[in-house]
Coordinates of C-alpha atoms and ligand atoms in Angstrom, one line a residue:
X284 CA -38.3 -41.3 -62.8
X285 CA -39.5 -44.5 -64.3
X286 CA -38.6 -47.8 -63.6
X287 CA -37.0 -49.6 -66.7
X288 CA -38.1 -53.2 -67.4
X289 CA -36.1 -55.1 -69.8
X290 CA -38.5 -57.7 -71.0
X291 CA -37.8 -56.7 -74.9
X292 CA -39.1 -59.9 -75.8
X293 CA -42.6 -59.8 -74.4
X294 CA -45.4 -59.7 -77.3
X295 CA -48.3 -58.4 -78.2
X296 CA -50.7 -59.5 -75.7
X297 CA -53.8 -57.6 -75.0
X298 CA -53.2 -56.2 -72.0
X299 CA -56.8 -56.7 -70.9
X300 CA -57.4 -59.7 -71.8
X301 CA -59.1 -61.6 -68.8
X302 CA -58.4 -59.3 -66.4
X303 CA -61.1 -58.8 -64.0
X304 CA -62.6 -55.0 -63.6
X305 CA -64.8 -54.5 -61.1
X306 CA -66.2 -51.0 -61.7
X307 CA -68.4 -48.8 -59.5
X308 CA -70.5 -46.2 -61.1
X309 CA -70.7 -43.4 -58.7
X310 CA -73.4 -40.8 -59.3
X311 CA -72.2 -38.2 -61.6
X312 CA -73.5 -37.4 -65.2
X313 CA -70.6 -38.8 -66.9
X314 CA -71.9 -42.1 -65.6
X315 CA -73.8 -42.0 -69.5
X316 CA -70.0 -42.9 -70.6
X317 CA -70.1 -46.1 -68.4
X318 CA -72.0 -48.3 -70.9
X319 CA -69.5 -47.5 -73.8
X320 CA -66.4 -47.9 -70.8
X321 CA -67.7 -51.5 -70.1
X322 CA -68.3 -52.1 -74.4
X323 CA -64.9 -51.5 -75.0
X324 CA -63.5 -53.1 -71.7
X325 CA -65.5 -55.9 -72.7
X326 CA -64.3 -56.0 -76.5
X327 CA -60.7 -56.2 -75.0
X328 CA -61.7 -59.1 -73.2
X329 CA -61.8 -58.2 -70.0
X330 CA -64.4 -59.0 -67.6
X331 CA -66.6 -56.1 -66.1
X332 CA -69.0 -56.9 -62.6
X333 CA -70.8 -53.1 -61.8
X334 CA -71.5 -51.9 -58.3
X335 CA -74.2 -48.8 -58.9
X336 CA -74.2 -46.3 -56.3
X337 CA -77.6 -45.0 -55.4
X338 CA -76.3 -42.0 -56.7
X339 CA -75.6 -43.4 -60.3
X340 CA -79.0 -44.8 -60.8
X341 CA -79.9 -41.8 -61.4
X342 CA -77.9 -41.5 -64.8
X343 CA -77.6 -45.2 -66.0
X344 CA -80.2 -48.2 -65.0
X345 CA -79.1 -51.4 -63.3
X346 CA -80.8 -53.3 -66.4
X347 CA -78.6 -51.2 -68.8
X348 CA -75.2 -52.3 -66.9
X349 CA -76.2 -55.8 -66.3
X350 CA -76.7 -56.6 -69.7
X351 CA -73.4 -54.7 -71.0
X352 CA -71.6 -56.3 -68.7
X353 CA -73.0 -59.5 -69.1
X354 CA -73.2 -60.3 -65.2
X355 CA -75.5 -59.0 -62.9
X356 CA -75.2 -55.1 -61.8
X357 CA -74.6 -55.0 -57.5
X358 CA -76.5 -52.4 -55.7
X359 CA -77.4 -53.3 -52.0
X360 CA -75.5 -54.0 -49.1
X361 CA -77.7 -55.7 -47.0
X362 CA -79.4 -57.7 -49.8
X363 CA -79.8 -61.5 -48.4
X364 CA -79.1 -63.7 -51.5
X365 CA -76.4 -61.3 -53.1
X366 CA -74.6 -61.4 -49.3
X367 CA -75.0 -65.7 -49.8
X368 CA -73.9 -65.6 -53.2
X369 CA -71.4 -63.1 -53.5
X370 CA -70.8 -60.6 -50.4
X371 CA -68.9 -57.2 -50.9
X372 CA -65.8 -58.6 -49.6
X373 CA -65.6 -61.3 -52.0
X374 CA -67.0 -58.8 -54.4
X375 CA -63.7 -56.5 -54.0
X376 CA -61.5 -59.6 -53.7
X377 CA -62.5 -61.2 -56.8
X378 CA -61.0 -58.2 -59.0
X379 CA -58.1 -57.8 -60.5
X380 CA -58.3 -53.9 -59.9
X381 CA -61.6 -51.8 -58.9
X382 CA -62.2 -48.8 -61.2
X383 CA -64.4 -45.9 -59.7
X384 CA -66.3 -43.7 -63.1
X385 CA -67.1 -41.8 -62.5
X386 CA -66.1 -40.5 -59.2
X387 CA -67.5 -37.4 -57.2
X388 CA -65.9 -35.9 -54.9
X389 CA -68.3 -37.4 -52.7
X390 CA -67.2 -40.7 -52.9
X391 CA -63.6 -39.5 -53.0
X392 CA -64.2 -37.8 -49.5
X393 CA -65.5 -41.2 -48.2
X394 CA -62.8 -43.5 -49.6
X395 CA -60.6 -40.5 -47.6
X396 CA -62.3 -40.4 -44.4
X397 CA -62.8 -44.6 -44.9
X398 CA -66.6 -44.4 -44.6
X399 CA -68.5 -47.4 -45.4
X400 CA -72.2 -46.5 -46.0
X401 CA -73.1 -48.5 -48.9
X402 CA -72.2 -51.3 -50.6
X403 CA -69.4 -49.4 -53.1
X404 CA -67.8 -47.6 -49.8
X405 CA -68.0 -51.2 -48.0
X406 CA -66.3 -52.9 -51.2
X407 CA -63.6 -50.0 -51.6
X408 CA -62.6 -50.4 -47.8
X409 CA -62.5 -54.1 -47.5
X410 CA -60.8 -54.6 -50.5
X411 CA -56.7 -55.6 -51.1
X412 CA -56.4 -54.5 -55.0
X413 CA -55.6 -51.9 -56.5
X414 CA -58.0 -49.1 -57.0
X415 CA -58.5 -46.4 -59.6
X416 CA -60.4 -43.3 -59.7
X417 CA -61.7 -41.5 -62.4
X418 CA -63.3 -38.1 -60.6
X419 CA -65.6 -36.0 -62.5
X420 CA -67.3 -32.8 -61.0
X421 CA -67.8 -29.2 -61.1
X422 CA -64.6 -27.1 -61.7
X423 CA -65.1 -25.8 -58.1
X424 CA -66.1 -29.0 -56.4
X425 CA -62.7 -30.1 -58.1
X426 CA -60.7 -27.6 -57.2
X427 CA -61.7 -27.0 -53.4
X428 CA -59.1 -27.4 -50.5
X429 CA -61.6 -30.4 -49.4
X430 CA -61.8 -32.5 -52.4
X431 CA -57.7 -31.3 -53.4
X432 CA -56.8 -32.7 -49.9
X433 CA -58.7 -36.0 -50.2
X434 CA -56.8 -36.3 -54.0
X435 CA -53.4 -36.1 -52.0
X436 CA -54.3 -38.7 -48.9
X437 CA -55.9 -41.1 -51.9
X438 CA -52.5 -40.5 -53.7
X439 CA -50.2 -41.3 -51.1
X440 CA -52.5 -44.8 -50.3
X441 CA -51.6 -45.6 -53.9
X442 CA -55.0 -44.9 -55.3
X443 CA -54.3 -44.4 -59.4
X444 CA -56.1 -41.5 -61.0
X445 CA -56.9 -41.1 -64.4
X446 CA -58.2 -37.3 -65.3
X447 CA -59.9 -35.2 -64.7
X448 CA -59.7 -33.1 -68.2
X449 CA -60.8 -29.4 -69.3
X450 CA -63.8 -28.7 -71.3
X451 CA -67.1 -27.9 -71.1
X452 CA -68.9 -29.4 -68.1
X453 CA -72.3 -30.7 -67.5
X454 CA -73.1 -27.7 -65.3
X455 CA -72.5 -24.9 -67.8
X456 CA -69.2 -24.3 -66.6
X457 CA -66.0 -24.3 -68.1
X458 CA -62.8 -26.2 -66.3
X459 CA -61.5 -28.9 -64.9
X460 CA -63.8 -31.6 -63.5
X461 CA -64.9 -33.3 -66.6
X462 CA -64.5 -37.4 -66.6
X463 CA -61.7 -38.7 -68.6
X464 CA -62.5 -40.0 -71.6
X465 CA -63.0 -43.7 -72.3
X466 CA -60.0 -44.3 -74.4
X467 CA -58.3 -42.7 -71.7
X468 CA -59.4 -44.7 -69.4
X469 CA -58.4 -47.9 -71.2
X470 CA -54.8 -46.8 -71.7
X471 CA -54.5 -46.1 -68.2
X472 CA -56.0 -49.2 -67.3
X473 CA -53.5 -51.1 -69.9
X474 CA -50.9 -49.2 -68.3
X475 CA -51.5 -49.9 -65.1
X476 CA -51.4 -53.8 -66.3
X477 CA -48.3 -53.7 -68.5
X478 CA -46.3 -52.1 -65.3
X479 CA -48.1 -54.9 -62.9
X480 CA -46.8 -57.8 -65.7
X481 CA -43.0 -55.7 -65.7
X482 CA -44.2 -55.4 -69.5
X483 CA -41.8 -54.2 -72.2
X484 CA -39.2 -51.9 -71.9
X485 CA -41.6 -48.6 -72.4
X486 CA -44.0 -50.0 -69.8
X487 CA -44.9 -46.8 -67.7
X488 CA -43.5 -44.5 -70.2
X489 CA -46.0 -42.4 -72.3
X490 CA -45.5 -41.6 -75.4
X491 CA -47.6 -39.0 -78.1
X492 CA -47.4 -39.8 -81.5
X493 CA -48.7 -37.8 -84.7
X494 CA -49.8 -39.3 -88.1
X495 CA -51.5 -38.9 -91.1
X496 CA -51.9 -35.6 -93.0
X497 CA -53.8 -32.5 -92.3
X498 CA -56.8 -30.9 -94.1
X499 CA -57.2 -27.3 -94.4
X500 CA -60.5 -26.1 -95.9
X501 CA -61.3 -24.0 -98.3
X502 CA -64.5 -23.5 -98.2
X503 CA -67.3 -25.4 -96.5
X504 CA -66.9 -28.5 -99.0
X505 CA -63.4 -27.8 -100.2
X506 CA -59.8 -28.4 -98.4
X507 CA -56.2 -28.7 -99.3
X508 CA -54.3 -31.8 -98.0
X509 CA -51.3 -34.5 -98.8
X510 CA -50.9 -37.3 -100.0
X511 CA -49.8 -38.7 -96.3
X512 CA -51.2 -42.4 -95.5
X513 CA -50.9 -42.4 -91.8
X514 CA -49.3 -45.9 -92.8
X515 CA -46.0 -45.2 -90.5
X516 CA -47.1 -43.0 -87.7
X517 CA -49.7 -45.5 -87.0
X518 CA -47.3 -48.3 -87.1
X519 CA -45.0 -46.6 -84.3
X520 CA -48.0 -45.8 -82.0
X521 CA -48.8 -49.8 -82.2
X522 CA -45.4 -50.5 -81.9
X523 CA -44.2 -48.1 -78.9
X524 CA -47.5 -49.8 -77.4
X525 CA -46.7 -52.9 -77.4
X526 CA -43.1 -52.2 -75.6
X527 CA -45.8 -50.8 -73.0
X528 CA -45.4 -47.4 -73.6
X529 CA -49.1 -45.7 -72.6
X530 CA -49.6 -44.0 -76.3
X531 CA -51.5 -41.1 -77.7
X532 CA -52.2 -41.0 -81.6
X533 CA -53.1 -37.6 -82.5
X534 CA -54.0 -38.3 -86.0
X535 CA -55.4 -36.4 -89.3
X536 CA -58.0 -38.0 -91.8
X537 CA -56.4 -41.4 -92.6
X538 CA -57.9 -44.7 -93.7
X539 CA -56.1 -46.7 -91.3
X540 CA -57.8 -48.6 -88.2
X541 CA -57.5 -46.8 -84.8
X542 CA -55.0 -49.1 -83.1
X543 CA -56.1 -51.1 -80.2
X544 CA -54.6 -50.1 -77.1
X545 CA -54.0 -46.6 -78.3
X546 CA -55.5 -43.5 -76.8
X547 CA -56.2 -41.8 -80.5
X548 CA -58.0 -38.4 -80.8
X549 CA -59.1 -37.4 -84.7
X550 CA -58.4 -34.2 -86.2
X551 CA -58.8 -32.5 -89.2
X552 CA -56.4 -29.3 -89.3
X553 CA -53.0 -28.2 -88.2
X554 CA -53.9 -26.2 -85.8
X555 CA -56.6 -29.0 -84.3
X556 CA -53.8 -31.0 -84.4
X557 CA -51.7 -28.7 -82.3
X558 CA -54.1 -28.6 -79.6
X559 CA -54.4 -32.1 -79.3
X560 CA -50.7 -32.7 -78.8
X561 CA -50.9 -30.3 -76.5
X562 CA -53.7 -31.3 -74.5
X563 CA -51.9 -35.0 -74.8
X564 CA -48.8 -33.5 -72.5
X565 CA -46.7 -34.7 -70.1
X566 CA -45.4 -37.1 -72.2
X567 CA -42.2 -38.8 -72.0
X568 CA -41.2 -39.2 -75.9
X569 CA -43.2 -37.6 -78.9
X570 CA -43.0 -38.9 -82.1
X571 CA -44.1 -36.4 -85.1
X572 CA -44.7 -38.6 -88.3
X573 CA -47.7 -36.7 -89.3
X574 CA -47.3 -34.6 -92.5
X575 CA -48.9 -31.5 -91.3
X576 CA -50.0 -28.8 -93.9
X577 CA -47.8 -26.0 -93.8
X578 CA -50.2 -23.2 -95.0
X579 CA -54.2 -23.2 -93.7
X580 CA -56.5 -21.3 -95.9
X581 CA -58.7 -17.7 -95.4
X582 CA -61.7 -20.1 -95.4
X583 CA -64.5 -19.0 -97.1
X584 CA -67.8 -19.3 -95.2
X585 CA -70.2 -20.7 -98.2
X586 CA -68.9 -22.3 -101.0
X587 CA -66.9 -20.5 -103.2
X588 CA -68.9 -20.3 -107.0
X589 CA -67.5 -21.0 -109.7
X590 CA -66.8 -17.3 -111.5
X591 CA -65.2 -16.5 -114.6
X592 CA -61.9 -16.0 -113.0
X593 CA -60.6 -18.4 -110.8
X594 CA -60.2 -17.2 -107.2
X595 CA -57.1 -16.7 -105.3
X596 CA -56.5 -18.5 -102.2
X597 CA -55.1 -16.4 -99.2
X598 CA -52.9 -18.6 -97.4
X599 CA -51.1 -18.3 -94.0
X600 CA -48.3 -20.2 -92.2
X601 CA -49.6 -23.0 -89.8
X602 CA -48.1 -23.5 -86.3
X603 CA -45.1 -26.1 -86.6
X604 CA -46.3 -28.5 -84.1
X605 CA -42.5 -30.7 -83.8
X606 CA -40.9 -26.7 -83.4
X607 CA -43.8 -26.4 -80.7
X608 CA -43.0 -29.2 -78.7
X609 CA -39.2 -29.0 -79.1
X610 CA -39.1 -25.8 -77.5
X611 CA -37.5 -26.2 -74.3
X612 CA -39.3 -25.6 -70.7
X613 CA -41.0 -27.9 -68.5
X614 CA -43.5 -30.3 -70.8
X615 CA -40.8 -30.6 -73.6
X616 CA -40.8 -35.0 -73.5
X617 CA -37.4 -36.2 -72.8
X618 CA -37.1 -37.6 -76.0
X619 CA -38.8 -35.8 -79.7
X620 CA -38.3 -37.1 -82.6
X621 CA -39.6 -35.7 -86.3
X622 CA -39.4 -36.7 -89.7
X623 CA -37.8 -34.8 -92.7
X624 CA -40.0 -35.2 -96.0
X625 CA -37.7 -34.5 -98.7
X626 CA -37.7 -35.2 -102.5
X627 CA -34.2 -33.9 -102.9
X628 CA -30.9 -33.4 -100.6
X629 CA -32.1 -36.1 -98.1
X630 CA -29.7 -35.9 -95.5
X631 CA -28.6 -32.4 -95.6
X632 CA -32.2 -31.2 -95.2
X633 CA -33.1 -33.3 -92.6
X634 CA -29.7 -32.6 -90.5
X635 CA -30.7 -29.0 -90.8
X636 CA -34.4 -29.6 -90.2
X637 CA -33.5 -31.4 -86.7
X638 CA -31.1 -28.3 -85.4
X639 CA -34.2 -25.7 -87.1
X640 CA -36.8 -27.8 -85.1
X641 CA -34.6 -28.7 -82.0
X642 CA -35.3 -32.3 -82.6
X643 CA -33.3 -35.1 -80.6
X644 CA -33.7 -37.6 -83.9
X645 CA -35.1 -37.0 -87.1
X646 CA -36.1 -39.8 -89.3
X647 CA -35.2 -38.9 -92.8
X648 CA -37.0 -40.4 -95.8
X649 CA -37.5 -39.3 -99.9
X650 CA -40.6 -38.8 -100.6
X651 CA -40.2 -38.4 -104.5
X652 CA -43.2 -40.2 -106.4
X653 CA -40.9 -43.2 -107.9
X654 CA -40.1 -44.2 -104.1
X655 CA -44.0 -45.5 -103.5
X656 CA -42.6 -43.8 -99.9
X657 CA -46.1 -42.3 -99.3
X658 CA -49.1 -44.4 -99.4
X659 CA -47.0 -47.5 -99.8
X660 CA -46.2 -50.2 -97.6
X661 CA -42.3 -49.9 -97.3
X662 CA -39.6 -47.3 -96.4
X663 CA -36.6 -46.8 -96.9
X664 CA -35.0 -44.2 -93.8
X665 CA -32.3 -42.7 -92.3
X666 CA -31.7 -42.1 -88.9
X667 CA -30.0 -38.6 -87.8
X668 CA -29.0 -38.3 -84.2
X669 CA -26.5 -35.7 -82.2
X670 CA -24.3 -38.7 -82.4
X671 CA -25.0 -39.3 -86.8
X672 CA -26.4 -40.6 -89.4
X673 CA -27.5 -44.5 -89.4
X674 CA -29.0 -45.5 -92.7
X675 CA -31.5 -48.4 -92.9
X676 CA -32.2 -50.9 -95.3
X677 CA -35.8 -50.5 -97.2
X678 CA -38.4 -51.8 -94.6
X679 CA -42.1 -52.6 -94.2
X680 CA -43.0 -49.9 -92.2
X681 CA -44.3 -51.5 -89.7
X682 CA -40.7 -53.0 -89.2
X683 CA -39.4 -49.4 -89.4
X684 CA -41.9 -48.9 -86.3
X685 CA -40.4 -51.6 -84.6
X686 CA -36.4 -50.8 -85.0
X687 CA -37.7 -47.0 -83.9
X688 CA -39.5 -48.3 -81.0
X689 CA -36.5 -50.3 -80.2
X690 CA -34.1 -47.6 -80.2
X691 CA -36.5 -45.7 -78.5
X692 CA -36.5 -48.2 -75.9
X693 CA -32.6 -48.3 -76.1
X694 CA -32.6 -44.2 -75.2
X695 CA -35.1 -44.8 -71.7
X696 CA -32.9 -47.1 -70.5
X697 CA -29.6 -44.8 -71.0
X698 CA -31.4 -41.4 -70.0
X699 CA -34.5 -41.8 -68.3
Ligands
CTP976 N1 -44.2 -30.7 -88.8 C1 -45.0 -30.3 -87.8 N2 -45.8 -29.2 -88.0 C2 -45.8 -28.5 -89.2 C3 -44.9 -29.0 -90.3 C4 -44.2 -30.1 -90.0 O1 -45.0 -30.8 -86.7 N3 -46.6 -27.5 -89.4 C5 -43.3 -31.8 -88.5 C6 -43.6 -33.1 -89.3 O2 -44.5 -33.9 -88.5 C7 -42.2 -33.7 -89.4 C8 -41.3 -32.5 -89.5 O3 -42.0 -31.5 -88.9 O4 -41.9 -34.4 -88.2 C9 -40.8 -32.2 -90.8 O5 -41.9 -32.1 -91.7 P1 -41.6 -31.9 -93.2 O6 -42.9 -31.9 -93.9 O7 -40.5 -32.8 -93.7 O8 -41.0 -30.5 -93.2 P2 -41.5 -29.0 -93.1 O9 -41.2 -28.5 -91.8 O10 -42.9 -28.9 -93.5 O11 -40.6 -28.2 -94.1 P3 -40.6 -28.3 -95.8 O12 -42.0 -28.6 -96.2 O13 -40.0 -27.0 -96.2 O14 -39.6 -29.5 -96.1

C-alpha cells in the first residue's frame, strides 16, 4: 500500500518551510479562498509566486495576490519585461511544486489534451515538478465522462489531487465539486513534502484523530459537557504529524491551539462530531481520545425559564463514534484505537470496552478526580492490545503522544 520510511529520528521541521509554491488561480469562485491559501502558506514559511488566469480575475485581483504573496502576481504570456525577467519556463522551473486552486474542469481538460493558450497552460506544460490540482466545479461538470476521463489521464501522469468535497456549491446545487478546503490543502501539500524528504515513519499514512469533549445543548444558551481538556488527543495529532502521518483533528470545544500542520475541523456535538470523522475517511489509523457525551439533550428551542419546579431533561443515547468506525467494511482504518475513561476497575473495563467497541488497542487511563488525569498535564496509561496489557509509567502527555505515535509507527511497518 504504502511505502514505509524508517527515518524515526527526523524532527519536527515545518514541512513548508522554504519550499517554493508556485500557485495558479484558475477561474472558479473558490478562487475567494486563494488569499487565505497563500496567508497560511506564507505563515508556514513557504514562498507563494501567483499566475492568475484570465478566468480568475474575475474572482480575486492581481493587486490582492501580489501583495499576499509578497511577489508580483503573473498574468500574460506574451508580456515583454516579465518574458526578460522571468519567462514561463523559468516560472514553472523555479518551483518546488505548482498548485492549481482552484481548478475547473476547463483547465483540467487543457492540462489533458496539453494545450498551451495562456501563460498558466504554457507554465503547466513546460514545466518538470510536480503538480497538484485542487478542482472545484459544478456537481455535473465534475462528474461528466469528459472531466472524469481527464481526472484519470492527469492521475496516471502523476498529477496529485486534493478534493473535491460535498457540500453546498456556489451554483445552488448540492454535491461534489466544491474546492478543498485550505487546511486541506496544506496537509496535502505537507504530505506531499514529508514523502518527497522519505519523512518519518507515518509519512504517507493518514491518520484521524478525535479530542476534546462534546457539548450537548440544552437550550439555546445552555449545554451539558465534561470536564475533557483536549490536552492528550491534541498531543497525538501533533505527534502522529510529525512521524509524517497527514492528520485530521476532529475536535470539541477545547482551549488548546489548533496544531500546525493539522487538518482540524471544530465541533460542538456528538453527533457533529460523528459526521466529521466520517467525512475525514479513508484513513489509515483513527485515534478516538475525544471524551464524547454519551447522552444529547431534547433541546429546547428558547431558553428554558426558570419555573417553580425544576424541569426534567429528556435525554437520548448519542452515536458511539469509536463503535462507528470499528465496524468492519471497507473504510474501517487498518488500525483504531480508543481510550477507556474509567474511575474504577481500570483494566477490566477497558479490556471489555475494546472487544464491545471492536477496537485494535485501547489506551486505558483513571479518570478519578485525585489523578489530575483530566485537565492536567500528565498521564498515567495502560496499553491493551490482542497481544496484552503494557502499563506505562506516569507521563507528560505529550510524551504519552509520542510512545503512542511510536508504536503506532511500529504497527505500519509490521501490517501495512
Ligand atoms: N467514544 C466515542 N463515542 C461515544 C462515546 C465514547 O467515540 N459516544 C469513544 C471515546 O472517544 C473513547 C472510547 O469510546 O475512545 C471510550 O470512551 P469512554 O468515555 O471511556 O467510555 P464510554 O463508551 O462512554 O462508556 P462509559 O461511559 O460507560 O464508561
Amino acid at each position: 500500500m504504502n511505502t514505509i520510511m524508517r527515518d524515526i529520528t527526523s524532527g519536527p521541521t515545518p514541512l513548508l518551510e522554504n519550499k517554493r509554491i508556485l500557485l495558479i488561480v484558475a477561474g472558479g469562485i473558490a478562487a475567494v479562498k486563494v488569499p487565505d491559501l497563500i496567508r497560511r502558506l506564507r505563515e508556514r514559511g513557504a514562498s507563494v509566486r501567483c499566475i492568475l488566469t484570465k478566468g480568475g480575475e474575475n474572482f480575486v485581483t492581481p493587486l490582492t495576490l501580489a501583495s499576499l504573496s509578497g511577489e508580483k502576481c503573473y498574468q500574460d504570456l506574451f508580456s515583454l519585461t516579465d518574458e526578460a525577467e522571468m519567462g514561463h519556463i523559468r516560472l514553472s522551473r523555479e518551483a518546488d511544486i505548482i498548485l492549481v486552486a482552484p481548478a475547473t474542469a476547463d483547465i483540467m481538460a487543457k492540462m489533458t489534451a496539453g494545450l498551451a493558450d495562456d501563460l498558466a497552460t504554457t507554465a503547466l506544460l513546460a514545466t518538470d515538478k510536480p503538480v497538484m490540482i485542487a478542482p472545484s466545479m459544478n456537481v455535473m461538470m465534475w462528474t461528466h465522462p469528459a472531466t472524469q476521463a481527464n481526472l484519470q489521464i492527469l492521475q496516471t501522469r502523476d498529477v496529485r489531487i486534493v478534493g473535491p468535497g460535498a457540500g453546498d456549491l456556489a451554483c445552488g446545487e448540492v454535491g461534489d465539486g466544491r474546492m478543498a478546503e485550505v487546511p486541506e490543502i496544506i496537509a496535502a501539500l505537507a504530505r506531499f513534502f514529508a514523502k518527497a524528504q522519505n519523512r518519518g515513519p507515518l509519512s504517507g499514512f493518514k491518520a484521524l484523530v478525535t479530542s476534546g469533549p462534546t457539548h450537548e445543548p440544552i437550550d439555546p444558551v445552555r449545554y451539558i459537557a465534561n470536564r475533557s481538556s483536549g490536552k492528550q488527543g491534541h498531543a497525538i495529532a501533533t505527534a502522529l504529524n510529525e512521524m509524517g502521518a497527514a492528520v485530521t483533528l476532529v475536535s470539541g470545544p477545547t482551549q488548546e491551539p489548533d496544531p500546525d500542520g493539522v487538518e482540524i475541523i471544530h465541533v460542538e456535538t456528538a453527533a457533529q462530531m460523528l459526521k466529521a470523522c466520517q467525512s475525514a475517511l479513508p484513513a489509515d489509523i483513527a485515534v478516538c481520545a475525544a471524551a464524547v457525551a454519551d447522552w444529547s439533550v431534547e433541546e429546547a428551542a428558547q431558553k428554558i425559564k426558570k419555573g417553580s419546579n425544576a424541569p426534567a431533561l429528556k435525554l437520548a443515547s448519542n452515536p458511539d463514534i469509536l463503535a462507528t468506525l470499528s465496524k468492519p467494511g471497507k473504510t474501517r482504518p487498518a488500525l483504531v484505537i480508543g481510550f477507556a475513561a474509567e474511575t474504577e476497575n481500570l483494566i477490566e473495563n477497558a479490556k471489555l470496552k475494546r472487544a464491545k467497541k471492536n477496537a485494535d488497542w485501547i489506551v486505558a487511563n483513571d479518570v478519578s478526580a485525585r489523578t489530575g488525569t483530566f485537565g492536567g498535564d500528565s498521564n498515567t496509561v495502560h496499553l491493551i492490545t490482542a497481544e496484552g496489557v503494557e502499563n506505562w509509567p506516569t507521563l507528560k502527555k505529550r510524551a504519552v503522544a509520542e510512545r503512542l505515535a511510536e508504536r503506532i509507527a511500529k504497527f505500519v511497518e509490521r501490517h501495512l
